[in-house]
mmCIF file of C-alpha atoms in Angstrom:
data_model
loop_
_atom_site.group_PDB
_atom_site.id
_atom_site.type_symbol
_atom_site.label_atom_id
_atom_site.label_comp_id
_atom_site.label_asym_id
_atom_site.label_seq_id
_atom_site.Cartn_x
_atom_site.Cartn_y
_atom_site.Cartn_z
ATOM 1 C CA MET A 1 -4.884 35.753 -26.323
ATOM 2 C CA THR A 2 -1.303 37.502 -25.969
ATOM 3 C CA TYR A 3 1.683 36.351 -23.775
ATOM 4 C CA ASP A 4 4.376 38.502 -22.319
ATOM 5 C CA SER A 5 7.953 36.888 -22.357
ATOM 6 C CA GLU A 6 7.715 35.819 -18.645
ATOM 7 C CA ASP A 7 4.550 33.686 -19.555
ATOM 8 C CA VAL A 8 6.143 32.358 -22.724
ATOM 9 C CA GLU A 9 9.156 31.294 -20.759
ATOM 10 C CA GLN A 10 6.981 29.542 -17.992
ATOM 11 C CA ILE A 11 5.003 27.716 -20.655
ATOM 12 C CA LEU A 12 7.776 26.404 -22.542
ATOM 13 C CA GLN A 13 9.697 25.418 -19.380
ATOM 14 C CA LYS A 14 6.637 23.413 -18.207
ATOM 15 C CA ALA A 15 6.367 21.924 -21.765
ATOM 16 C CA LEU A 16 10.040 20.827 -21.583
ATOM 17 C CA THR A 17 9.649 19.535 -18.231
ATOM 18 C CA ARG A 18 6.612 17.367 -19.346
ATOM 19 C CA LYS A 19 8.547 16.263 -22.247
ATOM 20 C CA ASP A 20 11.525 15.251 -20.068
ATOM 21 C CA LYS A 21 9.302 13.344 -17.841
ATOM 22 C CA GLY A 22 7.800 11.548 -20.783
ATOM 23 C CA GLU A 23 4.277 12.855 -20.451
ATOM 24 C CA PHE A 24 1.910 12.873 -23.531
ATOM 25 C CA SER A 25 -1.610 13.802 -24.142
ATOM 26 C CA ARG A 26 -4.561 11.390 -25.062
ATOM 27 C CA GLU A 27 -4.221 12.931 -28.680
ATOM 28 C CA GLN A 28 -0.533 12.299 -28.840
ATOM 29 C CA LEU A 29 -1.218 8.676 -27.770
ATOM 30 C CA LEU A 30 -3.891 8.250 -30.467
ATOM 31 C CA GLU A 31 -1.460 9.822 -32.918
ATOM 32 C CA MET A 32 1.237 7.294 -31.938
ATOM 33 C CA ALA A 33 -0.958 4.330 -32.016
ATOM 34 C CA SER A 34 -2.391 5.537 -35.463
ATOM 35 C CA GLU A 35 1.029 5.617 -37.116
ATOM 36 C CA LEU A 36 1.890 2.164 -35.548
ATOM 37 C CA GLY A 37 -1.174 0.784 -37.132
ATOM 38 C CA ILE A 38 -3.022 0.221 -33.771
ATOM 39 C CA SER A 39 -6.780 0.734 -34.278
ATOM 40 C CA SER A 40 -8.528 3.169 -31.727
ATOM 41 C CA ASN A 41 -10.740 0.271 -30.407
ATOM 42 C CA ILE A 42 -7.724 -1.817 -29.577
ATOM 43 C CA LEU A 43 -6.048 1.085 -27.834
ATOM 44 C CA GLU A 44 -9.227 1.787 -26.043
ATOM 45 C CA THR A 45 -9.472 -1.582 -24.622
ATOM 46 C CA THR A 46 -5.854 -1.777 -23.811
ATOM 47 C CA GLU A 47 -5.972 1.696 -22.064
ATOM 48 C CA GLN A 48 -9.244 0.439 -20.136
ATOM 49 C CA LYS A 49 -7.247 -2.674 -18.932
ATOM 50 C CA TRP A 50 -4.400 -0.612 -18.022
ATOM 51 C CA LEU A 51 -6.413 1.792 -15.999
ATOM 52 C CA ALA A 52 -8.052 -1.126 -14.167
ATOM 53 C CA GLN A 53 -4.515 -2.713 -13.537
ATOM 54 C CA GLN A 54 -3.422 0.701 -12.198
ATOM 55 C CA GLU A 55 -6.660 0.779 -9.804
ATOM 56 C CA GLU A 56 -5.949 -2.717 -8.577
ATOM 57 C CA GLU A 57 -2.304 -1.762 -7.672
ATOM 58 C CA HIS A 58 -3.441 1.327 -5.860
ATOM 59 C CA SER A 59 -5.952 -0.543 -4.032
ATOM 60 C CA ARG A 60 -3.615 -3.414 -2.977
ATOM 61 C CA HIS A 61 -1.063 -0.732 -1.709
ATOM 62 C CA THR A 62 -3.778 0.843 0.305
ATOM 63 C CA PHE A 63 -5.030 -2.640 1.538
ATOM 64 C CA ASN A 64 -1.316 -3.515 2.609
ATOM 65 C CA THR A 65 -0.876 -0.113 4.180
ATOM 66 C CA PHE A 66 -4.113 -0.613 6.388
ATOM 67 C CA ARG A 67 -3.014 -4.165 7.311
ATOM 68 C CA ARG A 68 0.659 -3.068 8.265
ATOM 69 C CA ARG A 69 -0.783 -0.327 10.577
ATOM 70 C CA ALA A 70 -3.192 -2.503 12.318
ATOM 71 C CA PHE A 71 -0.251 -5.081 12.944
ATOM 72 C CA TRP A 72 2.175 -2.278 14.193
ATOM 73 C CA SER A 73 -0.490 -1.037 16.555
ATOM 74 C CA ASN A 74 -1.192 -4.520 17.840
ATOM 75 C CA PHE A 75 2.715 -4.539 18.371
ATOM 76 C CA VAL A 76 2.860 -1.490 20.344
ATOM 77 C CA SER A 77 0.024 -2.845 22.481
ATOM 78 C CA PHE A 78 1.814 -6.102 22.790
ATOM 79 C CA LEU A 79 5.034 -4.268 24.143
ATOM 80 C CA ALA A 80 3.239 -2.000 26.452
ATOM 81 C CA VAL A 81 0.993 -4.424 27.962
ATOM 82 C CA ASN A 82 3.717 -6.945 28.549
ATOM 83 C CA LEU A 83 6.272 -4.759 29.894
ATOM 84 C CA PHE A 84 3.668 -3.577 32.554
ATOM 85 C CA LEU A 85 3.141 -7.418 33.220
ATOM 86 C CA ILE A 86 6.776 -8.143 33.626
ATOM 87 C CA LEU A 87 7.194 -5.075 35.949
ATOM 88 C CA LEU A 88 4.330 -6.051 37.984
ATOM 89 C CA ASN A 89 5.488 -9.807 38.156
ATOM 90 C CA LEU A 90 9.002 -8.499 39.286
ATOM 91 C CA ILE A 91 7.423 -6.170 42.120
ATOM 92 C CA THR A 92 4.833 -8.724 43.523
ATOM 93 C CA SER A 93 6.455 -11.935 43.023
ATOM 94 C CA PRO A 94 9.844 -12.047 41.870
ATOM 95 C CA SER A 95 10.532 -15.755 42.701
ATOM 96 C CA TYR A 96 7.815 -16.966 40.115
ATOM 97 C CA PHE A 97 8.012 -15.708 36.668
ATOM 98 C CA TRP A 98 4.178 -16.004 35.604
ATOM 99 C CA ALA A 99 4.438 -13.050 33.090
ATOM 100 C CA ILE A 100 6.168 -15.484 30.516
ATOM 101 C CA PHE A 101 2.536 -17.096 29.726
ATOM 102 C CA PRO A 102 0.917 -13.997 28.516
ATOM 103 C CA VAL A 103 4.217 -12.816 26.763
ATOM 104 C CA LEU A 104 4.307 -16.317 24.979
ATOM 105 C CA GLY A 105 0.666 -16.637 24.310
ATOM 106 C CA TRP A 106 0.286 -13.157 22.950
ATOM 107 C CA GLY A 107 3.494 -13.366 21.186
ATOM 108 C CA LEU A 108 2.430 -16.450 19.263
ATOM 109 C CA GLY A 109 -0.704 -14.700 18.206
ATOM 110 C CA LEU A 110 1.544 -11.623 17.181
ATOM 111 C CA PHE A 111 3.767 -13.871 15.097
ATOM 112 C CA PHE A 112 0.797 -15.417 13.274
ATOM 113 C CA HIS A 113 -0.585 -11.810 12.661
ATOM 114 C CA TRP A 114 2.825 -10.642 11.449
ATOM 115 C CA TRP A 115 2.805 -13.727 9.261
ATOM 116 C CA SER A 116 -0.680 -13.147 7.590
ATOM 117 C CA VAL A 117 0.363 -9.314 7.092
ATOM 118 C CA TYR A 118 3.583 -9.864 5.272
ATOM 119 C CA GLN A 119 2.527 -12.696 3.159
ATOM 120 C CA SER A 120 0.942 -11.440 0.112
ATOM 121 C CA LYS A 121 1.007 -14.235 -2.334
ATOM 122 C CA SER A 122 -1.333 -16.697 -0.628
ATOM 123 C CA GLU A 123 -4.919 -17.463 -0.892
ATOM 124 C CA ASP A 124 -5.838 -16.215 2.379
ATOM 125 C CA TYR A 125 -4.250 -12.678 1.285
ATOM 126 C CA GLU A 126 -6.511 -12.832 -1.692
ATOM 127 C CA ILE A 127 -9.735 -13.673 0.340
ATOM 128 C CA ALA A 128 -8.870 -11.018 2.890
ATOM 129 C CA PHE A 129 -8.301 -8.408 -0.021
ATOM 130 C CA GLN A 130 -11.441 -9.247 -1.743
ATOM 131 C CA LYS A 131 -13.412 -9.003 1.540
ATOM 132 C CA TRP A 132 -11.726 -5.668 2.497
ATOM 133 C CA ARG A 133 -12.631 -4.318 -1.315
ATOM 134 C CA THR A 134 -16.117 -5.136 -0.945
ATOM 135 C CA GLN A 135 -16.295 -3.237 2.393
ATOM 136 C CA ILE A 136 -14.850 0.027 1.228
#
């Protein structure tokens, strides 16, 4: 195979970019481990654990995004419905503010929803994550 000067320049530029980013091939990783006296079995086991950890982090990020979107959807519904109820209350019976009851009730539920979504260090979070993980 032959390369013209433009191809060589592009290949070398990409190689330099990868080097600057710190990207290495699997072969380079094995070579470095060998130079450090790390057996290929230990490297393989460690690599598998690392890949599992990366997958776990990605799953948790996806789960958190899913839960936050559900919360914000609920929040938008809360605002829309309760603004409508307040306007209806002000138009139909301005002397008695009955719209406060659905606002407070739904608001309390919304607060607990927010609390469960943004608390990611609890046992309930782990249970919800494991349940979500088995469903996907």
